[in-house]
Coordinates of C-alpha atoms and ligand atoms in Angstrom, one line a residue:
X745 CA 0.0 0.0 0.0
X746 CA 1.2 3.6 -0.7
X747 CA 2.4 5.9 1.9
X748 CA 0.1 8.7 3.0
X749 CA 3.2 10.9 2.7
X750 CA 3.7 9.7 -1.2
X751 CA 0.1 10.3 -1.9
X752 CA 1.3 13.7 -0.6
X753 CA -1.2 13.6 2.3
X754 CA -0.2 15.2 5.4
X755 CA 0.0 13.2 8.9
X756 CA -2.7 13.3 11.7
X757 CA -0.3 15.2 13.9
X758 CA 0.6 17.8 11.1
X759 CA -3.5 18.5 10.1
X760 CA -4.2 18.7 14.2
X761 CA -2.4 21.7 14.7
X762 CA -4.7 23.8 12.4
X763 CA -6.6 26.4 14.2
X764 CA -9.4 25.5 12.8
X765 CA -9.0 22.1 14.9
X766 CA -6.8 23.5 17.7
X767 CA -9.6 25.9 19.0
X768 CA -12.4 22.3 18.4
X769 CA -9.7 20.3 20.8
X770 CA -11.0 21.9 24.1
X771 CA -14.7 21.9 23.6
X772 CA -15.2 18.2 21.5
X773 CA -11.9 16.4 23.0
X774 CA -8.8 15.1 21.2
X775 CA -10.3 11.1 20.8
X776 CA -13.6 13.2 18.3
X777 CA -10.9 15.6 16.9
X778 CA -8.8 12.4 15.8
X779 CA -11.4 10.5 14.9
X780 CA -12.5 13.5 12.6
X781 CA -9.2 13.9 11.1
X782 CA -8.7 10.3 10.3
X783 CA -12.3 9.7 8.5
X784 CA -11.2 13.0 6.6
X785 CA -7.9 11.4 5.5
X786 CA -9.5 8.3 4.6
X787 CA -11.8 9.8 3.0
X788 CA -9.2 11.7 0.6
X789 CA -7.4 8.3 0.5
X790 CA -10.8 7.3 -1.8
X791 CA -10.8 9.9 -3.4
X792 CA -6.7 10.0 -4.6
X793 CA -8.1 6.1 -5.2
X794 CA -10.6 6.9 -7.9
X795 CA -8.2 9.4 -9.6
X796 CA -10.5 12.9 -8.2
X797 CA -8.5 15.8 -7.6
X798 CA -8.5 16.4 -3.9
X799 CA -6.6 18.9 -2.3
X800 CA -4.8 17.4 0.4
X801 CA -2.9 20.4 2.3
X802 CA -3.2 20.4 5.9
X803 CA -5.5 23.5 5.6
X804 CA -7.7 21.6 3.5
X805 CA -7.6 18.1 5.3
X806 CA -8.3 20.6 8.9
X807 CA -11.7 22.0 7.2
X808 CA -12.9 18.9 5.8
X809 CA -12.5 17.1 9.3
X810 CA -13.8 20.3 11.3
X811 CA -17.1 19.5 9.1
X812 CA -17.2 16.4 9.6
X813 CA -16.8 17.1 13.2
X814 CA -19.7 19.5 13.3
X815 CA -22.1 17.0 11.8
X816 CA -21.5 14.2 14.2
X817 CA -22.4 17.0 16.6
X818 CA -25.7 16.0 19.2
X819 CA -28.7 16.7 17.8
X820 CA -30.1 18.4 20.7
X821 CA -27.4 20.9 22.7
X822 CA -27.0 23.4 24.9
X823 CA -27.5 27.0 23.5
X824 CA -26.5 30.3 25.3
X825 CA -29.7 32.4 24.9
X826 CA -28.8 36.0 24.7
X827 CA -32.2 36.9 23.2
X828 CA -33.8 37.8 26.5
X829 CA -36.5 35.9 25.9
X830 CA -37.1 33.7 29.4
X831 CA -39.4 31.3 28.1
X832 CA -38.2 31.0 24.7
X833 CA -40.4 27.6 23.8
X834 CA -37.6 27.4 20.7
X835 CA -34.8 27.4 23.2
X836 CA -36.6 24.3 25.7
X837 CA -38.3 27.0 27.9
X838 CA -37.5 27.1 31.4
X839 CA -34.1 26.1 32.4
X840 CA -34.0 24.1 36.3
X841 CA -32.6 25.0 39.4
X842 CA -29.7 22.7 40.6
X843 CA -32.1 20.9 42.8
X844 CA -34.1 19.6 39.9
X845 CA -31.1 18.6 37.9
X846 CA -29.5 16.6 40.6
X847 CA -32.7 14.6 41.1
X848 CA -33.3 14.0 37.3
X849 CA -29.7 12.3 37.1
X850 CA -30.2 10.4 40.2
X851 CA -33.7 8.6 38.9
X852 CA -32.0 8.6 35.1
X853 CA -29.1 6.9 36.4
X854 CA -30.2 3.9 37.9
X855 CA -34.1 2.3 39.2
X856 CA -36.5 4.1 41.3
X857 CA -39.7 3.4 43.4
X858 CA -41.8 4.9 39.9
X859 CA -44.7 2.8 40.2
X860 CA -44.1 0.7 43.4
X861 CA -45.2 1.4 46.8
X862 CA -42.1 0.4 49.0
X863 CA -44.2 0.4 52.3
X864 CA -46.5 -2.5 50.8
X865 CA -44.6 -4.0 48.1
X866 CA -47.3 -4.0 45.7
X867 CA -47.7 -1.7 42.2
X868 CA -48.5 1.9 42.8
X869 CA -49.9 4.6 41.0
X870 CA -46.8 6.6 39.8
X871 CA -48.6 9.8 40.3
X872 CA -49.0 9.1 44.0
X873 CA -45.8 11.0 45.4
X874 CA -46.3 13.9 43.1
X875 CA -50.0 14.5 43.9
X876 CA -49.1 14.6 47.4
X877 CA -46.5 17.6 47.3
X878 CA -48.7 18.9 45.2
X879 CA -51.7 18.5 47.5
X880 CA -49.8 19.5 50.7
X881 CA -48.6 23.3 48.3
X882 CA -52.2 24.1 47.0
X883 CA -54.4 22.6 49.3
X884 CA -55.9 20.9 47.0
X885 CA -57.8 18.2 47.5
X886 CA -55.9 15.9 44.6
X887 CA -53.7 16.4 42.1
X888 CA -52.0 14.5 39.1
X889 CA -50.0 15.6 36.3
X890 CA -49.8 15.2 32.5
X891 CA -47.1 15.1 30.0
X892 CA -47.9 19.0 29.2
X893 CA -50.9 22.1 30.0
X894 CA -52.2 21.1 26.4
X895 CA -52.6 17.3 26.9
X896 CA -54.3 18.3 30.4
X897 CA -56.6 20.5 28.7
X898 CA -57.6 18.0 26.5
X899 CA -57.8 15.1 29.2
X900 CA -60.3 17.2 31.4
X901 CA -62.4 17.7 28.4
X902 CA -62.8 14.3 27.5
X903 CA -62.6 12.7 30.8
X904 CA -65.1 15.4 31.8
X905 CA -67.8 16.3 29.1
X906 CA -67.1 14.2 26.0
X907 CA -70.2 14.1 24.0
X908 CA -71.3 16.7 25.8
X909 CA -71.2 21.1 25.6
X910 CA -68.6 23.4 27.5
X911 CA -69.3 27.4 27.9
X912 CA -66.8 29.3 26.9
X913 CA -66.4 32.8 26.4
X914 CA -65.6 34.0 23.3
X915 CA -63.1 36.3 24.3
X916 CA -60.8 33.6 25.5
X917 CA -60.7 31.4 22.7
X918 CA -57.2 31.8 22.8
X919 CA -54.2 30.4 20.1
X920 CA -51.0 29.6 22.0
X921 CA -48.0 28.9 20.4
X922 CA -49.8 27.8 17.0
X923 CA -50.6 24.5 18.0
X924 CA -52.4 24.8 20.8
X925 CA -56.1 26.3 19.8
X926 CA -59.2 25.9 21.7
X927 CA -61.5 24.7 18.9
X928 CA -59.0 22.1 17.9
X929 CA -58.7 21.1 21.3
X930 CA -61.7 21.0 21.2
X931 CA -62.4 18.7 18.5
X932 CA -59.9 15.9 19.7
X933 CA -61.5 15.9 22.8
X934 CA -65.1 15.0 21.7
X935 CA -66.5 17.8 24.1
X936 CA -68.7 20.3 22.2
X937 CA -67.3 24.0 22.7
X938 CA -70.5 26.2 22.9
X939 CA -69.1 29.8 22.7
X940 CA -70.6 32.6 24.7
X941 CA -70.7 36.5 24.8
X942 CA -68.9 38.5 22.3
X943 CA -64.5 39.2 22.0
X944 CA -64.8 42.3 24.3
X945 CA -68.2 41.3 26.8
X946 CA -69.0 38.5 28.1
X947 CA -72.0 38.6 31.2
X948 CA -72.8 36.2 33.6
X949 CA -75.9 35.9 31.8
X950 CA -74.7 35.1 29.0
X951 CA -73.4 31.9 30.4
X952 CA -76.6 31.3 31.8
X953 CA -78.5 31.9 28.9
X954 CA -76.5 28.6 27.5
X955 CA -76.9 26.1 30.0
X956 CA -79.4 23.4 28.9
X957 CA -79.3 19.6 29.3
X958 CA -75.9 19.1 26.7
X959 CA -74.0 21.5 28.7
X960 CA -71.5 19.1 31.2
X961 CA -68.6 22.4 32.2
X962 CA -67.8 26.0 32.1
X963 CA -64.4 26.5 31.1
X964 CA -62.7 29.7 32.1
X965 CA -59.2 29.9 29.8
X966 CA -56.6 32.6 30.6
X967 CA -55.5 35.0 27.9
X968 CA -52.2 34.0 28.3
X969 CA -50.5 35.4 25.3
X970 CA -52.7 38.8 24.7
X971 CA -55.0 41.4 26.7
X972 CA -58.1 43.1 25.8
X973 CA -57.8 46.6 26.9
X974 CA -61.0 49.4 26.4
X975 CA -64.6 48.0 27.0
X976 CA -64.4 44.8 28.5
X977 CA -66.5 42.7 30.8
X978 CA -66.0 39.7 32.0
X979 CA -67.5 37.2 34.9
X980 CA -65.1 36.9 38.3
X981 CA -64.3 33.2 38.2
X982 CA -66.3 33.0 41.7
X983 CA -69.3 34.0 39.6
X984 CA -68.6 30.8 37.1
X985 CA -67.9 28.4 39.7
X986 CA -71.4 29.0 41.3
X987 CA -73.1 29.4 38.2
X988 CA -71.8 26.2 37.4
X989 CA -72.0 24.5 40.8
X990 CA -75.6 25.3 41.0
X991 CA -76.5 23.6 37.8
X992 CA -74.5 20.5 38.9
X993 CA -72.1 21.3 36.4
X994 CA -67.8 21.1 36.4
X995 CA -66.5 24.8 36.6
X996 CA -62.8 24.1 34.9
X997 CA -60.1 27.3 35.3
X998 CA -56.8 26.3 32.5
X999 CA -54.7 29.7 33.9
X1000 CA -51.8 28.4 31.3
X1001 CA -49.0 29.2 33.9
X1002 CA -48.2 28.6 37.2
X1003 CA -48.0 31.2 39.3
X1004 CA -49.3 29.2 42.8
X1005 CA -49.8 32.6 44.6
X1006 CA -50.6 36.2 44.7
X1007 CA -47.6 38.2 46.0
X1008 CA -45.5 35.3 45.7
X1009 CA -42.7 35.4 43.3
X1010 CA -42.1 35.2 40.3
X1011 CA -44.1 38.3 40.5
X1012 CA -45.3 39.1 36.7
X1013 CA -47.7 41.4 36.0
X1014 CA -52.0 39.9 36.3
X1015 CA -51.1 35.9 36.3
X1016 CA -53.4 34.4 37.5
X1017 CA -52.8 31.9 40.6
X1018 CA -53.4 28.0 41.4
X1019 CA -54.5 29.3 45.2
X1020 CA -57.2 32.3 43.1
X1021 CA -58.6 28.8 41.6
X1022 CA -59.1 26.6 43.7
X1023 CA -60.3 29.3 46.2
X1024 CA -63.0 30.3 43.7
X1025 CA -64.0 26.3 44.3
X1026 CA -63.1 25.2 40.6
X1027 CA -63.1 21.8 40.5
X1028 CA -60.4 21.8 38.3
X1029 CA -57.4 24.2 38.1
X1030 CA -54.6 23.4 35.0
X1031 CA -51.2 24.8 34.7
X1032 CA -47.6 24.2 33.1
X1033 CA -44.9 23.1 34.8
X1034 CA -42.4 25.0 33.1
X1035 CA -44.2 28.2 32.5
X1036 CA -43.7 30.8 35.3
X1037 CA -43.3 27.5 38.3
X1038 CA -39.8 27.2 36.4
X1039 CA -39.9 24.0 36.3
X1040 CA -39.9 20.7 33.6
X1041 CA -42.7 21.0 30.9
X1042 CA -45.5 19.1 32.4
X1043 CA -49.1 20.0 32.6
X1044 CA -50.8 19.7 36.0
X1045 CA -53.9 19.2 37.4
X1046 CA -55.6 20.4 40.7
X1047 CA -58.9 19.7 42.2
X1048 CA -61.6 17.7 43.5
X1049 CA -61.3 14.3 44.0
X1050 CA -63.9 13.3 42.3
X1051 CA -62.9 15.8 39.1
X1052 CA -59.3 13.8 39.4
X1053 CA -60.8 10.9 40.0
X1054 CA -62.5 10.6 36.6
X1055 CA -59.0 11.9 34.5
X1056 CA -57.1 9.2 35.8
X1057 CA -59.6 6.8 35.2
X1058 CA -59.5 7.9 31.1
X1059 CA -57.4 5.7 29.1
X1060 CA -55.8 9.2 27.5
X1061 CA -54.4 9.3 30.8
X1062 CA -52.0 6.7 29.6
X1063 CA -51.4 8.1 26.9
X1064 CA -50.5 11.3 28.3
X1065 CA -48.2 10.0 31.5
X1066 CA -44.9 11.2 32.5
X1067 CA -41.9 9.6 32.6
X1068 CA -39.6 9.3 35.8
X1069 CA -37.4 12.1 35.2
X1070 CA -40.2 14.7 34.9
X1071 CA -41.4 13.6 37.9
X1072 CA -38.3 14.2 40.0
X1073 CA -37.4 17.4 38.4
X1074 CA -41.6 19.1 39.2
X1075 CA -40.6 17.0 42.9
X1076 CA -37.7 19.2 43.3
X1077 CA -38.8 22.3 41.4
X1078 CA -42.1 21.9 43.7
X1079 CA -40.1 21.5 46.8
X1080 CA -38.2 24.9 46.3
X1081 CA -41.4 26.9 45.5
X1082 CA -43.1 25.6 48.5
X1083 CA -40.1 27.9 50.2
X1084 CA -41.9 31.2 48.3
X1085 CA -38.9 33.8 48.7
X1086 CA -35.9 32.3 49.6
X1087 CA -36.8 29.9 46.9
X1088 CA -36.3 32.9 44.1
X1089 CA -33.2 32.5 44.0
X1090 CA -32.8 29.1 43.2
X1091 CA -35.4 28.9 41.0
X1092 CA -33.5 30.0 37.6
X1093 CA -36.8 31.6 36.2
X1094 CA -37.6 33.6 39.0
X1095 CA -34.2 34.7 39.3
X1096 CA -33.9 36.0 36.2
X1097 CA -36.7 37.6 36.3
X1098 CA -36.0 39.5 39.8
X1099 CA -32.7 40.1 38.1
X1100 CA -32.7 43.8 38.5
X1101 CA -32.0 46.5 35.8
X1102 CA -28.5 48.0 37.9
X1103 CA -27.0 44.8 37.9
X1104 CA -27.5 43.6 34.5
X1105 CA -26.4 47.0 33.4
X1106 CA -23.1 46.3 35.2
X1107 CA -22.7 43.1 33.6
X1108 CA -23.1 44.0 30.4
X1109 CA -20.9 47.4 30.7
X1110 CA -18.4 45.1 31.6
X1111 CA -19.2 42.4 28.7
X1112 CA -19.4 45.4 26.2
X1113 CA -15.6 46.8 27.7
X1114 CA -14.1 43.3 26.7
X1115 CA -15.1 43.1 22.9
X1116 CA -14.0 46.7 22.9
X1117 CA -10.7 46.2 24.5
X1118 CA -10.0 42.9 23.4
X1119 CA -11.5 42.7 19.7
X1120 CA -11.9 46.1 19.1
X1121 CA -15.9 45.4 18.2
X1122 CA -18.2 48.5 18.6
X1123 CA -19.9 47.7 21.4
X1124 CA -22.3 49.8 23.4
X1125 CA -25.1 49.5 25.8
X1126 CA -28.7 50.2 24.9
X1127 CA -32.1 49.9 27.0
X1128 CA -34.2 47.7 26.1
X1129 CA -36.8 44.8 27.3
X1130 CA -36.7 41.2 28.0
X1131 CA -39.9 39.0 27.7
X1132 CA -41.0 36.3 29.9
X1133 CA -42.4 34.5 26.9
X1134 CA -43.6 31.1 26.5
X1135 CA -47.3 32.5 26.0
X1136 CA -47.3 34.3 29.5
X1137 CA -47.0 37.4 30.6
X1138 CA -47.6 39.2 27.4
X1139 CA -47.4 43.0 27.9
X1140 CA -44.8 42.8 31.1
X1141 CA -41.8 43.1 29.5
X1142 CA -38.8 43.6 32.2
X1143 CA -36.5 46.5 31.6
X1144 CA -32.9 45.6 30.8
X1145 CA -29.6 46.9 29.7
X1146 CA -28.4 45.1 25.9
X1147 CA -25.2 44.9 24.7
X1148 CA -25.4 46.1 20.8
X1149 CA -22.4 45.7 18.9
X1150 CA -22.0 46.5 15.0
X1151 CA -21.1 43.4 13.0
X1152 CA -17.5 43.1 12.9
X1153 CA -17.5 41.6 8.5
X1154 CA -16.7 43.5 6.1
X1155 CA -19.9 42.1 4.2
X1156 CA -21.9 44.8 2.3
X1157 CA -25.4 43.8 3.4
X1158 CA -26.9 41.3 6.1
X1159 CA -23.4 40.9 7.8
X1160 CA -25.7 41.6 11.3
X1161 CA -27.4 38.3 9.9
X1162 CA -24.5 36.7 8.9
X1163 CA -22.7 37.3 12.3
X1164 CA -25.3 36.3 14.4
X1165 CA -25.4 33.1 12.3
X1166 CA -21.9 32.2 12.7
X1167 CA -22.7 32.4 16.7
X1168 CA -25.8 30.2 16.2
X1169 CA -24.0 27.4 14.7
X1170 CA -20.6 27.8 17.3
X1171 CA -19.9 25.9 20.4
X1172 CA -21.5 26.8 22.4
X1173 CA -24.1 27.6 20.2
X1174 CA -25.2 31.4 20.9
X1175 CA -28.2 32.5 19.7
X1176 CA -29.0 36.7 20.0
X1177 CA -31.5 39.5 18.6
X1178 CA -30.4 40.7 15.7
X1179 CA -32.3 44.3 14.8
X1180 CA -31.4 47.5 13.9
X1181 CA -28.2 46.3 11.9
X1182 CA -27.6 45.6 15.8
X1183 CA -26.6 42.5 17.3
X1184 CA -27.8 42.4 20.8
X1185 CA -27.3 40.4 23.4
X1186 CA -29.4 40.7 26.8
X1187 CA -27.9 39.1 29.3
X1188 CA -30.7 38.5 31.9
X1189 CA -31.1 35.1 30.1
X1190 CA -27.6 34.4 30.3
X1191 CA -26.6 32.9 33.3
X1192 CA -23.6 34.4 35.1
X1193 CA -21.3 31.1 34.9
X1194 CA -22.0 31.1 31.2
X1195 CA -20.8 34.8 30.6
X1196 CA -17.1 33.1 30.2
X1197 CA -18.8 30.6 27.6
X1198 CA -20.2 33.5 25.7
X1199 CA -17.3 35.7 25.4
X1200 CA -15.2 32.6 24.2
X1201 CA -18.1 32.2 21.3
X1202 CA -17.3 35.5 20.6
X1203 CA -13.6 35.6 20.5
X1204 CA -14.1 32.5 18.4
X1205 CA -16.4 34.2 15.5
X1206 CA -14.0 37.4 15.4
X1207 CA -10.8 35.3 15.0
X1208 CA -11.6 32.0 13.2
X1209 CA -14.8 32.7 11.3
X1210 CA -14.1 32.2 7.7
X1211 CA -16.0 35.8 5.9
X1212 CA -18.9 34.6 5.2
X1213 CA -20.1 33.1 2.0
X1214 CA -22.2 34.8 0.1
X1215 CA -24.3 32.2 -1.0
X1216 CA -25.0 30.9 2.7
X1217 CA -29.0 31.7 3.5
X1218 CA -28.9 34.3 6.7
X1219 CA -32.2 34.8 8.4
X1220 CA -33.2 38.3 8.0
X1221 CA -36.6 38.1 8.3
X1222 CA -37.2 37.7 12.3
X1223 CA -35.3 39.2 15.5
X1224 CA -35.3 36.5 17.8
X1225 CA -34.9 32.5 16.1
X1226 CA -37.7 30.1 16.6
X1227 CA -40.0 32.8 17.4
X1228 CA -42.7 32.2 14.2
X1229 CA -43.4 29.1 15.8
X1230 CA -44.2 29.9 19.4
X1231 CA -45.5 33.2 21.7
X1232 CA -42.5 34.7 22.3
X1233 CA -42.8 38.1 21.5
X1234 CA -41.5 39.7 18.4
X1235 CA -39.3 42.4 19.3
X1236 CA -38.1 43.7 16.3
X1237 CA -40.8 46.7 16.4
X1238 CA -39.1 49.9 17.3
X1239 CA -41.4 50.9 19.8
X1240 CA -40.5 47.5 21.9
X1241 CA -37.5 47.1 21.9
X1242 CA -36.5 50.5 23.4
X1243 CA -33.3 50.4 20.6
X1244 CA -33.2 54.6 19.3
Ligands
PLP139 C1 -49.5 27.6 27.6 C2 -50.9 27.3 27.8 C3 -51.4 26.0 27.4 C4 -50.6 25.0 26.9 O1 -49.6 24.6 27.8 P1 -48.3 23.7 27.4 O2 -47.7 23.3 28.7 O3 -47.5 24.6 26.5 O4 -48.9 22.5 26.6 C5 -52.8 25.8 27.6 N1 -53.6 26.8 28.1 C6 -53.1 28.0 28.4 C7 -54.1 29.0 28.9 C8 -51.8 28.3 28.3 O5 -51.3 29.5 28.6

């Protein structure tokens, strides 16, 4: 067989001292970098084989097995999000506190009592432990949980009023997300939505007026991801329960997120709570996991016994379970919130969202001095907002301080685009708000231990990023990534996003 050095390829050691592959050796490990530069020489080896013209200089050999490198690359990996967003359902929503971590990779790493009662010996419900933390935070009668909000919504339909009607107002026939809309929740539940009132108004009597011998629930959905604002009316959920109760009917409250009480944090704007709920005497109460408790994606449910009772008797219920790792990551996330204040700093949600303006200010000064200094980027501090996202909390955007730095290519048009692209596909992937010709980076959803990590992906697009090709598609269209799919709020209109 033919030398590699008469073929005129260069050796492993030669090809692993490119940059390109020198700055990959810290972050994927010299075994993957190897293994990358090997598949790429044996790859030319074919190639020399079959008579192609290859280029086969180190610099060559080093990009080849860099891409190759990239594409063996987990499907699913950590991003820094710099977008502000806090709930950014694109970016896996909330991220969990310590706590929660720890107890996920001590149930994923080995067996745990899931669905056995240790005291008896015999096959419990896996729901059990959960519904009584659950039980012993709201005071709810039961509890059980679901694999999300929208799964829970359509479990209490069915399990509740298939085949039969539900009152719902018409102003809170909400869309969340795209994929989650009432009618169409509707529909796969086999409950009949029998729409009340008008967008704006919606009386008391109009519920009333609907009530006949179909009807099986009210429904009372929160506007999660919008507010009407001028003339509005609408029934206290007090109202609804009795209205309901009275006619021997189920009075339902989905309130989308979780805030468990008023005055308790995360403090956002008009949630509404799990304790305003079940005081009203709903029968049911349904809420997210990760939106606004901080917690895993789950959807949970509150309530009567009897209301409970009937969902985990459906065979959706099955269909719909959690798995073992959920349930110790809500466990933990549940434990901490039980705390109420002391918890908000341990809960990573709340405590970005108490993050106060001063302090982020003074982190990103400091951010913004370093790629001046250091790579001599034009960096500058602007006000602007971050979102809490993840359908909640619409109009309560947080005041913070963004770091807005001019693309550093020379490309004439899009280089904002092209530069924030080139962080999007690093590692650590980096994902900011691009607007204005501005890329901006708000670090209240960048955790202080990953500032380090963000710089780095920085320092690593200014120094190594090839210019851009021209014929590589940039987004233009949309300021924060992902966000045509889900609620979080677009915030490339001027009059958001505080940028002059
Ligand atoms: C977000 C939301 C849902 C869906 O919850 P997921 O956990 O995203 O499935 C349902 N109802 C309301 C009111 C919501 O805000």
């Amino acid at each position: 067989m033919e030398s590699d050095a008469r073929r005129g390829l260069p050796p492993v050691s030669a090809v692993l001292e490119h940059e390109l592959l020198v700055e990959s050796l810290p972050v994927r490990g010299r075994l993957a970098v190897r293994r990358a530069v090997r598949t790429a020489l044996a790859e030319l080896r074919r190639g020399l084989k079959e008579g192609k013209a290859v280029p086969t200089d180190p610099a060559s050999v080093a990009r080849r097995s860099r891409e190759l490198l990239d594409q063996e690359r987990a499907a699913l990996r950590p991003v820094i999000n710099a977008t502000g967003v806090l709930l950014h359902t694109g970016l896996g929503r909330a991220p969990l506190a310590r706590e929660a971590v720890a107890a996920v990779a001590q149930v994923a790493s080995g067996y745990c009592n899931l669905e056995l009662d240790l005291d008896a010996g015999a096959r419990g419900r896996r729901t059990a432990g959960i519904a009584q933390v659950l039980r012993e935070l709201t005071g709810a009668a039961a509890a059980t949980v679901v694999n999300n909000n929208a799964g829970a919504t359509v479990l209490a339909l069915r399990a509740l009023a298939a085949g039969r009607e539900v009152v719902v107002s018409r102003g809170q026939l909400v869309e969340i997300g795209g994929s989650f809309r009432l009618p169409e929740i509707f529909e796969v539940s086999g409950a009949r939505l029998r729409e009340v009132g008008t967008t704006n108004k919606t009386r008391l009597s109009d519920y009333q007026r609907a009530l006949g011998p179909e009807t099986a629930a009210i429904l009372r959905v929160h506007r999660s991801n919008f507010r009407i604002v001028g003339f509005t009316e609408d029934p206290a959920l007090p109202e609804l329960v009795q209205l309901a109760h009275a006619h021997g009917l189920w009075a339902i409250d989905d309130i989308g997120s979780g805030a468990l009480r008023p005055g308790c944090p995360p403090r956002v704007g008009d949630e509404p709570t799990v304790a305003e709920g079940l005081a009203a005497g709903a029968d049911l109460v349904l809420f997210s996991g990760d939106k606004l408790l901080g917690g895993p994606q789950c959807g949970i449910l509150v309530g009567s016994r009897e209301a409970i009772g009937r969902i985990e008797a459906d065979p959706l219920m099955r269909a719909l379970r959690v798995d073992k790792m959920t349930l110790a990551a809500l466990e933990a996330t549940l434990r901490l919130a039980a705390d109420g204040e002391p918890a908000a700093g341990r809960i990573p949600l709340w405590s970005m969202i108490a993050t106060e303006l001063p302090v982020l200010a003074a982190r990103a000064e400091q951010l913004a001095a370093t790629l001046r200094a250091e790579l001599g980027l034009n960096a500058t501090i602007v006000p602007g907002e971050s979102f809490v996202g993840g359908g909640s909390a619409p109009i309560h955007a947080l005041p913070t301080a963004v770091v807005a730095v001019a693309a550093p290519f020379p490309t004439p048009h899009d280089s904002e685009a092209a530069w924030a692209k080139a962080l999007r596909r690093g590692e650590p992937a980096v994902v900011p708000r691009v607007q204005g010709g501005l890329v901006l980076f708000d670090l209240r959803t960048v955790a202080p231990d990953q500032e380090p990590y963000l710089l780095d992906a920085i320092r690593r697009v200014c120094h190594h990023q090839d210019a851009p090709r021209s014929s590589d598609p940039v987004r233009t269209s949309s300021s924060v990534p992902g966000d045509s799919r889900s609620d979080e709020p677009r915030t490339n209109s001027p009059d958001r996003s505080g940028i002059p």
